[in-house]
Tab-separated table of C-alpha atoms and ligand atoms in Angstrom:
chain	number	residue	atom	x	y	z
A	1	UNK	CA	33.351	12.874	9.002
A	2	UNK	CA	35.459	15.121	6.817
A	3	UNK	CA	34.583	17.727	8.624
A	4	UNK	CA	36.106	16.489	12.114
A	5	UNK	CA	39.346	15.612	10.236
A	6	UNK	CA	39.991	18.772	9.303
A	7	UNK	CA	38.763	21.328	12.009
A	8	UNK	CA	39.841	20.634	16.302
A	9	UNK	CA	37.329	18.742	18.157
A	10	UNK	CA	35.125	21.457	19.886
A	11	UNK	CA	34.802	23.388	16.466
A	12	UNK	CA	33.421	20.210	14.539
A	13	UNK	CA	31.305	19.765	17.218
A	14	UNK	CA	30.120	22.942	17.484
A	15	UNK	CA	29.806	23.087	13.557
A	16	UNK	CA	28.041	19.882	13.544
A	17	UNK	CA	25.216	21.208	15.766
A	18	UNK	CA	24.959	24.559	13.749
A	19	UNK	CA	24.321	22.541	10.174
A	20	UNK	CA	21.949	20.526	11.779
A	21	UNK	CA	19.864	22.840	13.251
A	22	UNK	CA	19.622	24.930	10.153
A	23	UNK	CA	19.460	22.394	7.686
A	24	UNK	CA	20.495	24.649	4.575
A	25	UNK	CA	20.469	21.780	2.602
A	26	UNK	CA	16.667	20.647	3.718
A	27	UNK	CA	14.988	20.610	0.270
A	28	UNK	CA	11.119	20.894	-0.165
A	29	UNK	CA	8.398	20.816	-3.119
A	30	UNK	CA	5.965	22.780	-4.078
A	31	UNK	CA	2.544	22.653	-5.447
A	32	UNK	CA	4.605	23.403	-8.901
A	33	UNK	CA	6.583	20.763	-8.917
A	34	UNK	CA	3.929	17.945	-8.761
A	35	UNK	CA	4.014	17.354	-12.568
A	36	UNK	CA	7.311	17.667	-13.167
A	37	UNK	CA	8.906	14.979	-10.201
A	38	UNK	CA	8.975	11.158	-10.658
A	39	UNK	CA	6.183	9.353	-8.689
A	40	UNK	CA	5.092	5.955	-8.285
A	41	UNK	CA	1.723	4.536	-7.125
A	42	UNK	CA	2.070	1.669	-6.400
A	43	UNK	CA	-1.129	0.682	-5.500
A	44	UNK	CA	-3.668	1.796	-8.654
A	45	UNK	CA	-6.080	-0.913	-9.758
A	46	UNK	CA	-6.097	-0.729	-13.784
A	47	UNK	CA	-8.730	-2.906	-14.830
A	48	UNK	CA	-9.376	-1.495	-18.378
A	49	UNK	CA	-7.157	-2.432	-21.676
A	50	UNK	CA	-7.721	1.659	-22.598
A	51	UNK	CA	-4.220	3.180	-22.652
A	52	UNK	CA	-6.088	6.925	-21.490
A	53	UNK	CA	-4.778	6.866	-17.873
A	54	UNK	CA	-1.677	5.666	-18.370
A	55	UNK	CA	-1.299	8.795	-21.065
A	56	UNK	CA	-2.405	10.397	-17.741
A	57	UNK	CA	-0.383	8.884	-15.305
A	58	UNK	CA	3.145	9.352	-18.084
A	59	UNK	CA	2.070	13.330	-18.173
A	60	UNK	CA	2.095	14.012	-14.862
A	61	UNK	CA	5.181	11.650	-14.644
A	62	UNK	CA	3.141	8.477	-12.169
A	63	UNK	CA	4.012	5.339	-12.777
A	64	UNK	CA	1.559	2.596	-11.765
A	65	UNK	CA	1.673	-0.710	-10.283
A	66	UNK	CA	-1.230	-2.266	-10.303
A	67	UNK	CA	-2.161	-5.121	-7.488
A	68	UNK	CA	-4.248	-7.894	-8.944
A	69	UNK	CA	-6.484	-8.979	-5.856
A	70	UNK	CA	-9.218	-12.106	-5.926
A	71	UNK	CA	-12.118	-9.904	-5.256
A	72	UNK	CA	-14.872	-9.673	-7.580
A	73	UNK	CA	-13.123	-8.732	-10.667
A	74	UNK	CA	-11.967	-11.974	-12.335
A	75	UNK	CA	-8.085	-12.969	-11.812
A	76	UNK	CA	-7.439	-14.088	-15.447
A	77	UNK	CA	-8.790	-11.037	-17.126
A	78	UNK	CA	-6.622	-8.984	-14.760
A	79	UNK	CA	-3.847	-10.673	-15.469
A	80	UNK	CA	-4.495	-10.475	-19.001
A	81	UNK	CA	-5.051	-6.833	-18.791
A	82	UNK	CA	-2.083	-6.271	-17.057
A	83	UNK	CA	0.202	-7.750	-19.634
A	84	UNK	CA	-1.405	-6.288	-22.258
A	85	UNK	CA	-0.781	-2.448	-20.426
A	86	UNK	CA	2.502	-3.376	-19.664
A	87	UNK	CA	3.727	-4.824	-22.956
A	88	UNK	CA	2.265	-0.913	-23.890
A	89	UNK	CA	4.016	0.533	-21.030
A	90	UNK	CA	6.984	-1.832	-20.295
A	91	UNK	CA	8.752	1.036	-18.044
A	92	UNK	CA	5.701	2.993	-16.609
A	93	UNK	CA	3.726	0.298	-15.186
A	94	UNK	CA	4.172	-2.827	-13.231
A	95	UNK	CA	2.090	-5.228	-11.992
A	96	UNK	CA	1.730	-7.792	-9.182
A	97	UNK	CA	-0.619	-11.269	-9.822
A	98	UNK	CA	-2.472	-13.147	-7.385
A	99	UNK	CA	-3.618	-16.435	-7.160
A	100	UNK	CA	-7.203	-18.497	-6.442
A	101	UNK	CA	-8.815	-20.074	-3.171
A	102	UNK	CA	-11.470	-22.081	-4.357
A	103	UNK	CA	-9.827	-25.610	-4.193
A	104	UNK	CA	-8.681	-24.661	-0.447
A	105	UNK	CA	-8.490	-27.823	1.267
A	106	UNK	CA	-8.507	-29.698	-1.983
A	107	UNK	CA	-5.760	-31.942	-3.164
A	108	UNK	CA	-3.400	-30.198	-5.736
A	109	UNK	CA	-3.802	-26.804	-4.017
A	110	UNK	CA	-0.331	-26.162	-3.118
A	111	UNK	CA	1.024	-27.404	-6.463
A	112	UNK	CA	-1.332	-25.701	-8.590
A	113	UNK	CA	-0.682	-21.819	-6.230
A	114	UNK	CA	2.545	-22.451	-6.981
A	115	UNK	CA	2.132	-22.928	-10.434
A	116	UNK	CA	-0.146	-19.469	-10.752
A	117	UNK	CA	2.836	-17.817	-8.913
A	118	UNK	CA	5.124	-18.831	-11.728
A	119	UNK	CA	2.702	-18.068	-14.336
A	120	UNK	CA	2.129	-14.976	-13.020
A	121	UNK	CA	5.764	-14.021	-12.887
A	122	UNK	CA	6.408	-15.000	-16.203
A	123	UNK	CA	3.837	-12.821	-17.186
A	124	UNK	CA	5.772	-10.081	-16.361
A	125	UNK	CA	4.659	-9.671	-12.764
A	126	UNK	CA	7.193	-8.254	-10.238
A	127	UNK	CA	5.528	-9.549	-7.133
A	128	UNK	CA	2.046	-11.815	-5.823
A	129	UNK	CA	-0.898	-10.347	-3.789
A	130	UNK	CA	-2.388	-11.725	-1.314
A	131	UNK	CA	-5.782	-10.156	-0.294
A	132	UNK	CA	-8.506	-10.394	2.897
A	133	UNK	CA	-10.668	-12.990	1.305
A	134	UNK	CA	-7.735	-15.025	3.267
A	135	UNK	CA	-8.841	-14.347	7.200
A	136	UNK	CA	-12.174	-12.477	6.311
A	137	UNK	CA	-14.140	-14.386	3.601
A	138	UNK	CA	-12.680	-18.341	3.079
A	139	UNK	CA	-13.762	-21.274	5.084
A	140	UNK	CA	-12.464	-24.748	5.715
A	141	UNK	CA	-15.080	-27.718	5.414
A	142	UNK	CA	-15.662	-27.507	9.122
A	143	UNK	CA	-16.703	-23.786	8.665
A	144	UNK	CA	-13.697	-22.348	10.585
A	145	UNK	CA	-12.164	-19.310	9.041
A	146	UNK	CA	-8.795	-19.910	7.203
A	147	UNK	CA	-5.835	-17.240	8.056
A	148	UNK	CA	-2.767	-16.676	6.306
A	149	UNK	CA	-0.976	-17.958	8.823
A	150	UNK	CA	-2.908	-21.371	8.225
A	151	UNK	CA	-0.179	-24.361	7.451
A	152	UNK	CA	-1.924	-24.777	3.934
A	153	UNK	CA	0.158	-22.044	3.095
A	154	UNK	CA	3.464	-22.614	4.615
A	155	UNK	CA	4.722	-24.310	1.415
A	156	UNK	CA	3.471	-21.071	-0.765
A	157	UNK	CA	5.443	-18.785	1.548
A	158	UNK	CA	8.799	-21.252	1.648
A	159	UNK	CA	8.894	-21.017	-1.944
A	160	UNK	CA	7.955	-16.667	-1.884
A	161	UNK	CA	10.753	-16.584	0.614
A	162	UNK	CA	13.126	-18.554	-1.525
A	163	UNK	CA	12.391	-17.246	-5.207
A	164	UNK	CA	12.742	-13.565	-3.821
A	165	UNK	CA	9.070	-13.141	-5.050
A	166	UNK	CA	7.892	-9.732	-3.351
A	167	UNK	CA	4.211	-9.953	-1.531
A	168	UNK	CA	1.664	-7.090	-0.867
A	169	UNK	CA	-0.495	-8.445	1.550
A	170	UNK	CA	-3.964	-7.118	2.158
A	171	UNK	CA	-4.888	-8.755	5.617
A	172	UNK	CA	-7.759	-7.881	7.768
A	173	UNK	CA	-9.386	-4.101	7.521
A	174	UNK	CA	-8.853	-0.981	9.228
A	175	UNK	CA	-9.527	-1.147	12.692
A	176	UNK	CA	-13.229	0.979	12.224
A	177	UNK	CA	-14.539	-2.479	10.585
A	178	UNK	CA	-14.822	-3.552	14.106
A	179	UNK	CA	-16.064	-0.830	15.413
A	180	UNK	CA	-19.500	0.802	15.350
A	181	UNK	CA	-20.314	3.699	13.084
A	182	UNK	CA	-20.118	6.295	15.793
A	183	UNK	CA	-16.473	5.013	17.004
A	184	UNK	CA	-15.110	5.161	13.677
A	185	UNK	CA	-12.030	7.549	13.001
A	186	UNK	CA	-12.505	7.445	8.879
A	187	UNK	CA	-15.920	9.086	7.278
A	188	UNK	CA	-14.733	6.606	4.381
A	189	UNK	CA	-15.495	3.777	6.169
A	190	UNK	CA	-18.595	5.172	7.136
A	191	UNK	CA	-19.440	4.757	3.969
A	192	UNK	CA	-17.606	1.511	2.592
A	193	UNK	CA	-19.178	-0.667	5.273
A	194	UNK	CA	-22.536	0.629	4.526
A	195	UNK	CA	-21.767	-0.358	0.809
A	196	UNK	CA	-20.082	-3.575	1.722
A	197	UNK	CA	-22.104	-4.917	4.872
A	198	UNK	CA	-20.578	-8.710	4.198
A	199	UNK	CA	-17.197	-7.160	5.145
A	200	UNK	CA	-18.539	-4.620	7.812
A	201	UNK	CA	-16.993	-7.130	10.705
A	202	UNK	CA	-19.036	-5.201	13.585
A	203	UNK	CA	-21.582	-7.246	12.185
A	204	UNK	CA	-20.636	-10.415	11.764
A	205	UNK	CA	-19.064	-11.278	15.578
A	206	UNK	CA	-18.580	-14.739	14.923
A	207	UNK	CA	-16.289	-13.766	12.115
A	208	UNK	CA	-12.090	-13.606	13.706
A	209	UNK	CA	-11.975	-10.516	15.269
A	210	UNK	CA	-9.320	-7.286	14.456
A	211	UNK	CA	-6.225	-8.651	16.176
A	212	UNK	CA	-6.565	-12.173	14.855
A	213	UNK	CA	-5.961	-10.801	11.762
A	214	UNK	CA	-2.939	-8.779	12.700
A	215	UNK	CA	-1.341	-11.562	14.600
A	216	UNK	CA	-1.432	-13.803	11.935
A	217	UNK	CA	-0.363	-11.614	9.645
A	218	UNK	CA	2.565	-10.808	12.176
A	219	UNK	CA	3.494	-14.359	12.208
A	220	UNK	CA	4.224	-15.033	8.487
A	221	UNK	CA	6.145	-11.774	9.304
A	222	UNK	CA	8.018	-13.893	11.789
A	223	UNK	CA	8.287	-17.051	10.476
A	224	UNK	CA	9.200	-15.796	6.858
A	225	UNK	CA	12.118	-13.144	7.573
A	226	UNK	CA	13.769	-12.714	4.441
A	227	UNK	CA	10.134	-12.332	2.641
A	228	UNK	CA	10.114	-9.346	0.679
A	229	UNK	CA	6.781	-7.960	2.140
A	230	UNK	CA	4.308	-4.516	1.639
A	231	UNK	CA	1.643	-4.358	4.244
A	232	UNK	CA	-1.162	-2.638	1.991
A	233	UNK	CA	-3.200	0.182	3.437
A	234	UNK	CA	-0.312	0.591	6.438
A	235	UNK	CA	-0.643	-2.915	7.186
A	236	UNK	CA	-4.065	-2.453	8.456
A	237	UNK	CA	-2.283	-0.089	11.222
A	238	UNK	CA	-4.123	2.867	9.862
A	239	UNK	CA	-5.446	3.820	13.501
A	240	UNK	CA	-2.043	4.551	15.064
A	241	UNK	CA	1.920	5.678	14.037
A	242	UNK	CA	2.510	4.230	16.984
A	243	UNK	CA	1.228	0.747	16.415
A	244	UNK	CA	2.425	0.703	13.070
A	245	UNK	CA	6.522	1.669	14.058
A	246	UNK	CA	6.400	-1.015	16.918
A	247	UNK	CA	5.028	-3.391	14.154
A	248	UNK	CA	8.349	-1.954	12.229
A	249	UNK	CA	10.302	-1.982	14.480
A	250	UNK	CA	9.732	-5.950	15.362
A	251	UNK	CA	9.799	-6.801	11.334
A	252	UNK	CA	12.621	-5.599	9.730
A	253	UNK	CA	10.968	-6.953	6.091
A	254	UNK	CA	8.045	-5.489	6.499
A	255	UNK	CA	7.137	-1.913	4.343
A	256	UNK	CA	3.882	-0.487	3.766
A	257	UNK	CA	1.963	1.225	1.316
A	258	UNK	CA	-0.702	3.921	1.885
A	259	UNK	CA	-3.080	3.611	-0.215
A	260	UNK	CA	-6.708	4.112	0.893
A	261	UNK	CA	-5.528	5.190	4.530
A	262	UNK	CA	-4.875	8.980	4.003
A	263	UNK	CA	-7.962	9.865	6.205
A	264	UNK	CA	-6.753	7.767	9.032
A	265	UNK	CA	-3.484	9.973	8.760
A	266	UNK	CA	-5.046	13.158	8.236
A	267	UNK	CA	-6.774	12.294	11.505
A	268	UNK	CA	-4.125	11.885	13.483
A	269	UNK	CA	-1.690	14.958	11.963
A	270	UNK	CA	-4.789	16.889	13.176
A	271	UNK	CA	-4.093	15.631	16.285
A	272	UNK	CA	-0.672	15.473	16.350
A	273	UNK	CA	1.060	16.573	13.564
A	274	UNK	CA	4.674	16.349	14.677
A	275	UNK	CA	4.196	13.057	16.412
A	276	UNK	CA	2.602	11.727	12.097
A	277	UNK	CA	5.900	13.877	10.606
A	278	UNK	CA	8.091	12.376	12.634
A	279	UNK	CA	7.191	8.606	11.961
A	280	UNK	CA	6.794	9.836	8.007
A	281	UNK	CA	10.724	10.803	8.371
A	282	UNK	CA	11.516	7.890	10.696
A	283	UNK	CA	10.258	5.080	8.606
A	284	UNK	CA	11.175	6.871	5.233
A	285	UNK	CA	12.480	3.568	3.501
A	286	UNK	CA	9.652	1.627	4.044
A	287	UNK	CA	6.797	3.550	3.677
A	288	UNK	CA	5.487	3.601	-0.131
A	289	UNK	CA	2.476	6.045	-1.834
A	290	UNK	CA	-0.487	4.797	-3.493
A	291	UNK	CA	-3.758	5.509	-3.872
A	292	UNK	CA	-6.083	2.524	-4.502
A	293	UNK	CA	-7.611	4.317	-7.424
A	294	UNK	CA	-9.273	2.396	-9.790
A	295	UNK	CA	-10.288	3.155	-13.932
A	296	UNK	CA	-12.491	0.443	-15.435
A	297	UNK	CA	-15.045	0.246	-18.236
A	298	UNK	CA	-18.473	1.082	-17.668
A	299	UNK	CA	-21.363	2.238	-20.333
A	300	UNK	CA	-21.568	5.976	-20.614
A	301	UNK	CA	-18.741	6.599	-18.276
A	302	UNK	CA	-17.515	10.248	-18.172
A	303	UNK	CA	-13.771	9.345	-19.052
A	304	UNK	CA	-12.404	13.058	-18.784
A	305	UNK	CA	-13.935	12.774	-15.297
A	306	UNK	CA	-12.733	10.010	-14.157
A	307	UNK	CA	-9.281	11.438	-15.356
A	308	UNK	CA	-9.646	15.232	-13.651
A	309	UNK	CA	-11.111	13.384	-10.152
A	310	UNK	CA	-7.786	11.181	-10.462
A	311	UNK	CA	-4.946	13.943	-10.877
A	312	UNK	CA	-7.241	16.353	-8.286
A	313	UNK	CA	-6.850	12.968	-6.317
A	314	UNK	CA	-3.111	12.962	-6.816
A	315	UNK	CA	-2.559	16.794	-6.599
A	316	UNK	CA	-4.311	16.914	-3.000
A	317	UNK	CA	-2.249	14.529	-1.229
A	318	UNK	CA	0.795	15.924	-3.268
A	319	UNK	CA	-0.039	19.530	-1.193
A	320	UNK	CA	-0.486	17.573	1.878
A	321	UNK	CA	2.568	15.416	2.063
A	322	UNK	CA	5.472	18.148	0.878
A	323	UNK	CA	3.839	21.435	1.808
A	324	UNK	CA	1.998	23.079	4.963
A	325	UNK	CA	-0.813	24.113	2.909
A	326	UNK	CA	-4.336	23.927	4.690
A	327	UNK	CA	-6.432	21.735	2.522
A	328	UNK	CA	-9.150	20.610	5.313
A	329	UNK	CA	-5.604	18.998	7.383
A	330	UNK	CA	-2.517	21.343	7.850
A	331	UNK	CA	0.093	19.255	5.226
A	332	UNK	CA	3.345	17.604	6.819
A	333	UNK	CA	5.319	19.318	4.504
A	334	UNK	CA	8.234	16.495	3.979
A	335	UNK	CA	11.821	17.504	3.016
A	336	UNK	CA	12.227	16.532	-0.781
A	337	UNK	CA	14.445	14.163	0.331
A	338	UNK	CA	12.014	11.991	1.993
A	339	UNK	CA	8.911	12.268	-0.617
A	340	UNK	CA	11.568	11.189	-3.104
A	341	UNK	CA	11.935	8.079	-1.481
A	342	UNK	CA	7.822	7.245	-0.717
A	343	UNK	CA	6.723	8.696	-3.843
A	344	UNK	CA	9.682	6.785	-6.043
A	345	UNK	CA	12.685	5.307	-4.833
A	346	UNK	CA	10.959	2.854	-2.548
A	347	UNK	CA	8.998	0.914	-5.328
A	348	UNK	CA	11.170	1.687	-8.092
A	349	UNK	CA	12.677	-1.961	-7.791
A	350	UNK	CA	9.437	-3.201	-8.512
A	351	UNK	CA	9.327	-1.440	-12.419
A	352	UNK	CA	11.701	-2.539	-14.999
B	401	ZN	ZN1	-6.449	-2.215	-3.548
């Protein structure tokens, strides 16, 4: 605007176009700054009290939040762990807690969610998670799938909404869980499903299908606007930009992490790698990195490893989101600008 103040019309104009075009002040990293630029993922599953990866994480200047989900790894020791790594760590890593389903349907529920949110927050957590057992896995005592969108809920989300309380919200799977092997678009799936046949939903037809999960997802979008919400693994969009900016576009609350979905965006930059770079630039505020990597304990595990397969982990999608290095995928190379803002700025709110 300074600029058409102090030169004639045409000339700004004319100016205007010439700065855009060239873009002197377009910034971009390099494979040498990885270590050296604040990152966040915000999606890394620490399930082990040993301090090791977060000595990892602090070198190569990560911070972690880590997303406690009901899955198989026990809600209370997670939480537990995750207070214990953060009262280490109170300004590298961050948490989110999560609550139970097993007395859906039984009286008390809603009172006693409510009281694990609080619990949770007081903790130290900075936000709840919600995961796929909700839609995928839990049952009502007439054997009809529960969504998230069920009105069991609707109390839960009022009070989310009100209290500010940030949710990442795991709902459904990528779209290859419906689809047969041969159909899929992510070689990890491939193998996940084969791993995890109770959530491989090709088989299990009677289970709700993709788009019931989306919809009801889409509708505590809708009927909770001011909800401060992450759709994990691109909001189970993974399969299309396109899908995923109309869902945007039509929730205004909504941001999403991508953790776990790299593959289904290395797919379609192969494809189309303007058409990926332009959505990464477009939806630059709401689009946050993580991984879904995960350190636990184990007998005899190879702890220098796990920590070289981690920063290779980190390293390779570093190359392939700010430079146009070749690494299986030609990389997007983002201005500087933009990977600030999905590798920090857009989950720093959730770190003290
Ligand atoms: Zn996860």
């Amino acid at each position: 605007m300074n600029i058409r103040i102090c030169l004639p019309g045409i000339v700004s104009v004319a100016l205007l176009a010439v700065l855009m075009s060239c873009n002197p002040a377009e910034k971009y990293y390099t494979v040498s700054d990885f270590q050296r630029t604040p990152k966040i993922d915000a999606h890394f599953h620490y399930l082990t009290r040993d301090a090791q990866y977060m000595h990892l994480a602090s070198s190569l200047n990560f911070k972690l939040l880590n997303p406690n989900w009901d899955g198989p790894s026990s809600i209370d020791e997670q939480l537990a762990i995750s207070v214990a790594v953060q009262n280490s760590f109170p300004h590298e890593f961050a948490f989110f807690g999560t609550f139970p389903v097993d007395s859906f349907g039984k009286p008390g529920f809603t009172s006693a969610t409510i009281a694990r949110v609080d619990d949770c927050i007081k903790a130290g957590a900075s936000g709840i998670k919600i995961w796929k057992n909700i839609g995928m896995v839990l049952q009502d005592h007439d054997g009809r799938y529960v969504m998230i969108n069920d009105t069991a809920f609707s109390a839960l989300f009022e009070y989310l909404e009100k209290k500010k309380i940030p949710v990442m919200g795991h709902l459904g799977e990528p779209r290859d869980c419906w689809l047969p092997e041969n159909e899929m678009i992510d070689p990890g799936a491939v193998t996940y499903f084969r791993e995890h046949p109770q959530y491989y939903m090709y088989l299990h037809p009677e289970a709700p299908s993709y788009m019931a999960q989306i919809n009801s997802r889409d509708s505590i979008l809708h009927r909770y606007p001011a909800l401060d919400f992450i759709g994990a693994h691109l909001a189970s969009l993974e399969w299309s930009v396109d899908e995923l900016a109309k869902t945007l576009d039509k929730y205004p609350n909504l941001k999403v992490d991508i953790a776990a979905r790299m593959n289904p965006v290395q797919y379609q930059s192969a494809i189309n790698r303007a058409k990926v770079r332009d959505f990464m630039i477009k939806y630059q505020d709401r689009i946050i990195y993580g991984t879904d990597f995960e350190v636990h304990d184990e007998p005899g595990l190879d702890i220098e490893k796990v920590k070289s397969n981690l920063q290779q982990g980190w390293l390779d999608q570093w190359i392939y989101m700010t430079t146009d290095s070749t690494l299986g995928v030609k990389g997007l190379k983002l201005p500087a600008a933009v990977i600030d803002k999905i590798y920090y700025k857009n989950a720093e709110k959730y770190f003290r």
